[in-house]
Coordinates of C-alpha atoms in Angstrom, one line a residue:
X28 CA 1.6 -10.2 9.6
X29 CA 4.8 -12.1 10.0
X30 CA 7.2 -11.3 7.0
X31 CA 7.5 -14.2 4.7
X32 CA 10.3 -14.1 2.1
X33 CA 9.8 -15.3 -1.3
X34 CA 11.6 -15.5 -4.8
X35 CA 8.4 -14.9 -6.6
X36 CA 9.0 -11.1 -7.1
X37 CA 12.6 -11.6 -8.3
X38 CA 11.5 -14.2 -10.8
X39 CA 8.8 -12.0 -12.3
X40 CA 11.1 -9.0 -12.4
X41 CA 13.6 -11.0 -14.5
X42 CA 10.8 -12.4 -16.7
X43 CA 9.4 -8.9 -17.4
X44 CA 12.9 -7.5 -18.1
X45 CA 13.5 -10.0 -20.7
X46 CA 10.2 -9.3 -22.3
X47 CA 10.8 -5.6 -22.4
X48 CA 14.2 -6.0 -24.1
X49 CA 12.4 -7.3 -27.2
X50 CA 10.1 -4.3 -27.3
X51 CA 10.9 -1.5 -29.7
X52 CA 12.0 1.9 -28.5
X53 CA 9.0 4.3 -28.6
X54 CA 8.8 7.2 -31.0
X55 CA 9.5 10.4 -28.8
X56 CA 6.8 12.3 -30.9
X57 CA 4.1 9.7 -29.8
X58 CA 2.0 10.1 -26.7
X59 CA 3.3 8.3 -23.6
X60 CA -0.2 7.1 -22.7
X61 CA -0.8 3.4 -22.8
X62 CA -3.1 2.5 -25.6
X63 CA -5.4 -0.5 -26.0
X64 CA -2.9 -2.4 -28.4
X65 CA -0.1 -2.2 -25.9
X66 CA -2.5 -3.3 -23.2
X67 CA -3.6 -6.3 -25.3
X68 CA 0.1 -7.2 -25.9
X69 CA 0.7 -7.0 -22.2
X70 CA -2.3 -9.2 -21.6
X71 CA -0.8 -11.9 -23.9
X72 CA 2.5 -11.6 -22.1
X73 CA 0.8 -12.2 -18.7
X74 CA -0.7 -15.4 -20.1
X75 CA 2.7 -16.9 -21.2
X76 CA 3.6 -20.0 -19.3
X77 CA 6.9 -18.3 -18.1
X78 CA 4.9 -15.4 -16.4
X79 CA 2.5 -17.8 -15.1
X80 CA 5.1 -19.7 -13.3
X81 CA 6.7 -16.6 -12.0
X82 CA 3.6 -15.2 -10.1
X83 CA 2.7 -17.3 -7.0
X84 CA 0.8 -16.5 -3.9
X85 CA 1.7 -17.6 -0.3
X86 CA -0.5 -20.3 1.1
X87 CA -2.9 -22.9 -0.6
X88 CA -2.9 -23.2 -4.2
X89 CA -5.3 -20.7 -5.8
X90 CA -8.1 -21.9 -8.1
X91 CA -10.3 -19.9 -10.4
X92 CA -12.5 -17.6 -8.4
X93 CA -16.3 -18.6 -8.2
X94 CA -19.0 -16.0 -8.5
X95 CA -19.4 -14.0 -5.2
X96 CA -15.8 -14.5 -4.1
X97 CA -13.8 -11.3 -3.4
X98 CA -10.0 -11.7 -3.3
X99 CA -7.7 -9.5 -1.3
X100 CA -3.9 -9.7 -1.6
X101 CA -1.0 -7.8 0.1
X102 CA 2.4 -7.4 -1.3
X103 CA 5.2 -4.9 -0.3
X104 CA 6.7 -4.0 -3.7
X105 CA 9.5 -2.0 -2.1
X106 CA 8.5 0.8 -4.6
X107 CA 6.2 0.4 -7.6
X108 CA 8.5 1.0 -10.6
X109 CA 7.9 1.7 -14.4
X110 CA 9.3 -0.8 -16.9
X111 CA 10.1 -1.0 -20.5
X112 CA 10.5 1.5 -23.3
X113 CA 9.3 4.9 -22.4
X114 CA 8.0 3.5 -19.0
X115 CA 5.0 1.9 -20.6
X116 CA 5.9 -1.6 -19.9
X117 CA 3.6 -3.9 -17.9
X118 CA 3.8 -3.4 -14.2
X119 CA 4.8 -6.4 -12.0
X120 CA 1.8 -5.3 -9.9
X121 CA -0.6 -5.2 -12.9
X122 CA 0.6 -8.7 -14.0
X123 CA 0.0 -10.1 -10.5
X124 CA -3.6 -8.5 -10.2
X125 CA -4.5 -10.2 -13.5
X126 CA -2.8 -13.5 -13.1
X127 CA -4.1 -14.1 -9.6
X128 CA -7.5 -12.6 -10.1
X129 CA -7.2 -10.2 -7.3
X130 CA -10.1 -7.8 -6.5
X131 CA -8.3 -5.6 -3.9
X132 CA -4.6 -5.2 -4.0
X133 CA -2.7 -3.5 -1.3
X134 CA 0.8 -2.2 -1.8
X135 CA 2.4 -0.8 1.4
X136 CA 5.7 1.0 0.9
X137 CA 4.7 1.9 -2.8
X138 CA 7.3 4.9 -2.7
X139 CA 5.3 7.2 -4.9
X140 CA 5.0 10.9 -4.4
X141 CA 1.8 12.8 -4.6
X142 CA 3.4 15.1 -7.4
X143 CA 4.5 12.3 -9.6
X144 CA 1.3 10.7 -11.1
X145 CA 2.7 9.0 -14.1
X146 CA 3.1 5.5 -12.4
X147 CA -0.4 5.6 -11.0
X148 CA -1.7 6.5 -14.4
X149 CA 0.0 3.7 -16.2
X150 CA -1.4 1.2 -13.7
X151 CA -4.9 2.6 -14.1
X152 CA -4.5 2.5 -18.0
X153 CA -3.3 -1.1 -18.0
X154 CA -6.1 -2.4 -15.7
X155 CA -8.8 -0.5 -17.4
X156 CA -7.6 -1.4 -20.8
X157 CA -8.0 -5.0 -19.9
X158 CA -11.7 -4.6 -19.3
X159 CA -11.6 -4.0 -15.7
X160 CA -13.2 -1.0 -13.7
X161 CA -10.5 0.4 -11.6
X162 CA -10.3 2.6 -8.5
X163 CA -6.9 3.4 -6.9
X164 CA -6.6 5.0 -3.5
X165 CA -3.0 6.4 -2.6
X166 CA -1.8 7.9 0.6
X167 CA 1.4 9.7 0.5
X168 CA 3.3 12.2 2.8
X169 CA 2.9 15.9 1.8
X170 CA 6.2 16.9 0.9
X171 CA 7.6 20.0 -0.9
X172 CA 11.0 18.4 -1.5
X173 CA 10.3 16.4 -4.6
X174 CA 8.5 16.8 -8.0
X175 CA 9.6 13.2 -9.0
X176 CA 7.8 9.9 -9.0
X177 CA 9.9 8.5 -6.0
X178 CA 9.1 9.4 -2.5
X179 CA 9.9 6.9 0.6
X180 CA 6.9 5.3 2.2
X181 CA 3.4 5.7 1.2
X182 CA 0.6 3.1 0.4
X183 CA -1.5 2.4 -2.7
X184 CA -4.6 0.1 -2.9
X185 CA -6.0 -0.9 -6.3
X186 CA -9.6 -2.0 -6.7
X187 CA -10.5 -3.8 -9.7
X188 CA -13.7 -5.3 -11.4
X189 CA -17.2 -5.4 -9.7
X190 CA -15.7 -4.5 -6.2
X191 CA -15.4 -0.9 -7.4
X192 CA -19.1 -0.6 -7.3
X193 CA -19.1 -1.3 -3.7
X194 CA -16.8 1.4 -2.7
X195 CA -18.5 4.0 -0.5
X196 CA -15.7 6.2 0.7
X197 CA -12.0 6.4 1.4
X198 CA -9.6 8.0 3.8
X199 CA -6.0 8.8 3.4
X200 CA -3.5 9.6 6.2
X201 CA -1.7 12.7 5.6
X202 CA 1.6 11.4 6.8
X203 CA 1.3 8.5 4.1
X204 CA 1.1 5.7 6.5
X205 CA -2.3 4.2 5.8
X206 CA -5.5 4.5 3.9
X207 CA -8.8 2.9 4.4
X208 CA -11.8 2.3 2.1
X209 CA -15.2 1.3 3.2
X210 CA -17.0 -1.4 1.0
X211 CA -20.8 -1.9 0.8
X212 CA -21.8 -5.3 1.9
X213 CA -25.0 -7.4 1.9
X214 CA -27.4 -7.6 4.7
X215 CA -26.8 -4.0 5.7
X216 CA -23.2 -4.9 6.7
X217 CA -19.8 -3.7 5.2
X218 CA -16.2 -4.1 5.2
X219 CA -13.4 -1.4 5.7
X220 CA -10.1 -2.4 4.1
X221 CA -7.0 -0.9 5.5
X222 CA -3.6 -0.7 3.8
X223 CA -0.8 0.1 6.1
X224 CA 2.9 0.6 6.0
X225 CA 4.9 0.8 9.3
X226 CA 8.6 1.9 9.1
X227 CA 11.1 -0.7 10.0
X228 CA 13.5 1.6 11.8
X229 CA 13.4 1.9 15.5
X230 CA 15.8 5.0 15.5
X231 CA 16.8 7.7 13.3
X232 CA 20.5 7.1 13.6
X233 CA 22.2 7.2 10.2
X234 CA 18.9 8.0 8.2
X235 CA 18.6 10.5 5.6
X236 CA 16.5 13.7 6.1
X237 CA 14.0 12.5 3.5
X238 CA 13.2 9.1 4.7
X239 CA 9.8 8.2 5.8
X240 CA 10.9 7.8 9.4
X241 CA 12.6 11.1 9.5
X242 CA 9.4 12.7 8.0
X243 CA 7.1 11.3 10.6
X244 CA 9.4 12.3 13.4
X245 CA 9.3 16.0 12.0
X246 CA 5.6 16.0 11.8
X247 CA 5.4 14.8 15.5
X248 CA 7.9 17.5 16.5
X249 CA 5.6 20.2 14.7
X250 CA 2.7 18.8 16.6
X251 CA 4.4 19.0 20.0
X252 CA 5.5 22.6 19.3
X253 CA 1.9 23.6 18.4
X254 CA 0.5 21.8 21.5
X255 CA 3.1 23.3 23.8
X256 CA 2.3 26.8 22.2
X257 CA -1.3 26.4 23.2
X258 CA -0.6 25.2 26.6
X259 CA 1.9 28.2 27.2
X260 CA -0.7 30.6 26.1
X261 CA -3.1 29.2 28.6
X262 CA -0.6 29.4 31.4
X263 CA -0.4 25.7 31.7
X264 CA 2.8 23.5 32.1
X265 CA 4.0 21.4 29.2
X266 CA 3.8 17.6 30.2
X267 CA 6.9 15.6 29.7
X268 CA 5.2 13.2 27.4
X269 CA 4.8 16.0 25.0
X270 CA 8.4 16.4 24.6
X271 CA 9.5 12.8 24.3
X272 CA 6.8 10.8 22.4
X273 CA 8.8 10.6 19.0
X274 CA 8.3 7.0 18.1
X275 CA 6.8 6.7 14.5
X276 CA 6.3 2.8 15.1
X277 CA 4.3 3.3 18.3
X278 CA 2.5 6.3 17.1
X279 CA 1.2 4.5 14.0
X280 CA -0.4 1.8 16.2
X281 CA -1.8 4.5 18.4
X282 CA -3.6 6.3 15.4
X283 CA -4.6 3.1 13.8
X284 CA -6.5 2.2 17.1
X285 CA -8.4 5.6 16.9
X286 CA -9.3 4.9 13.3
X287 CA -10.5 1.4 13.9
X288 CA -12.7 2.3 16.8
X289 CA -14.3 5.0 14.4
X290 CA -14.8 2.7 11.6
X291 CA -16.5 0.0 13.9
X292 CA -18.7 2.6 15.4
X293 CA -20.0 3.3 12.0
X294 CA -20.9 -0.5 11.5
X295 CA -18.1 -1.9 9.5
X296 CA -15.9 -4.9 10.0
X297 CA -12.1 -4.5 9.7
X298 CA -9.8 -6.1 7.2
X299 CA -6.2 -5.0 8.0
X300 CA -3.5 -5.5 5.2
X301 CA -0.3 -4.3 6.9
X302 CA 3.4 -4.5 6.5
X303 CA 4.0 -4.1 10.1
X304 CA 7.8 -4.9 10.1
X305 CA 7.4 -7.0 13.1
X306 CA 6.6 -10.6 13.7
X307 CA 3.8 -10.9 16.6
X308 CA 4.6 -14.6 17.0
X309 CA 8.2 -13.8 18.3
X310 CA 9.4 -12.6 21.5
X311 CA 10.4 -9.0 20.0
X312 CA 6.8 -8.7 18.6
X313 CA 5.2 -7.8 21.9
X314 CA 4.0 -4.3 20.8
X315 CA 2.3 -5.6 17.7
X316 CA 0.7 -8.6 19.6
X317 CA -0.8 -6.2 22.2
X318 CA -2.1 -4.1 19.5
X319 CA -3.7 -7.0 17.8
X320 CA -5.3 -8.3 21.2
X321 CA -6.6 -4.7 22.1
X322 CA -8.1 -4.2 18.7
X323 CA -9.3 -7.9 18.5
X324 CA -7.6 -8.6 15.3
X325 CA -6.4 -12.0 14.2
X326 CA -3.8 -13.2 11.8
X327 CA -5.6 -15.5 9.1
X328 CA -2.3 -17.5 8.7
X329 CA -2.6 -18.6 12.4
X330 CA -6.5 -19.3 12.6

């Protein structure tokens, strides 16, 4: 959960930009859908030595997966973006999934709206065109403000290959903060994979009206108004906590705790992939550390 900075993404972006500069501009009369010939060309590009050296994982050196191994990965892309002529170029996220043999890829802060589906379709086309079964789970805030691809926050999880056959059900947070997917396991057991994005801001000072932080605060205000209205109709007083609890970071952890308890009661183990924007190993990471202890979660980097 501690944030670890790396130059890998920047290097990959530069490599892909140079590759796309050599591509021909698309014919506007042709459909924008990624076809198999394009995907095969992308696959060749992924296998170039320059791209190989630009995609690295944190931790021990990765080796080819053995049969029966499932590989999970987390990367905050700070927005999944289309590339190349007509937006049909290979996505950095697609390249990483293929190069690192990832089965479940979690992308918190994907910055994709529910109305703009093109980026998601491009990713699905590229992964399925490479011979992989694909299932994508996306959670985004329900906003009427935009019909574009971009919307702050949100999470996206890509399941590829044989793991897609183990997907049982998924849940999407209506505020776009997290999603979870239950995966069928052996011996009557299973794993529930969470993808979570927790806003970094601790206050709304200076933030725009359409930021993820402001959206979540607005949703909490709506909740408080509705709750207060019900209490007023019942002739009851309104607790002070109902007027002041407007902390998106704290609220996320509270809602996650509820979801975790529900999932565990249904017999599934928890695998949490989260950009918490907080380092639990430091003195100012007390809130996240207490959450991990209460939920009996451990950081695999510190086992």
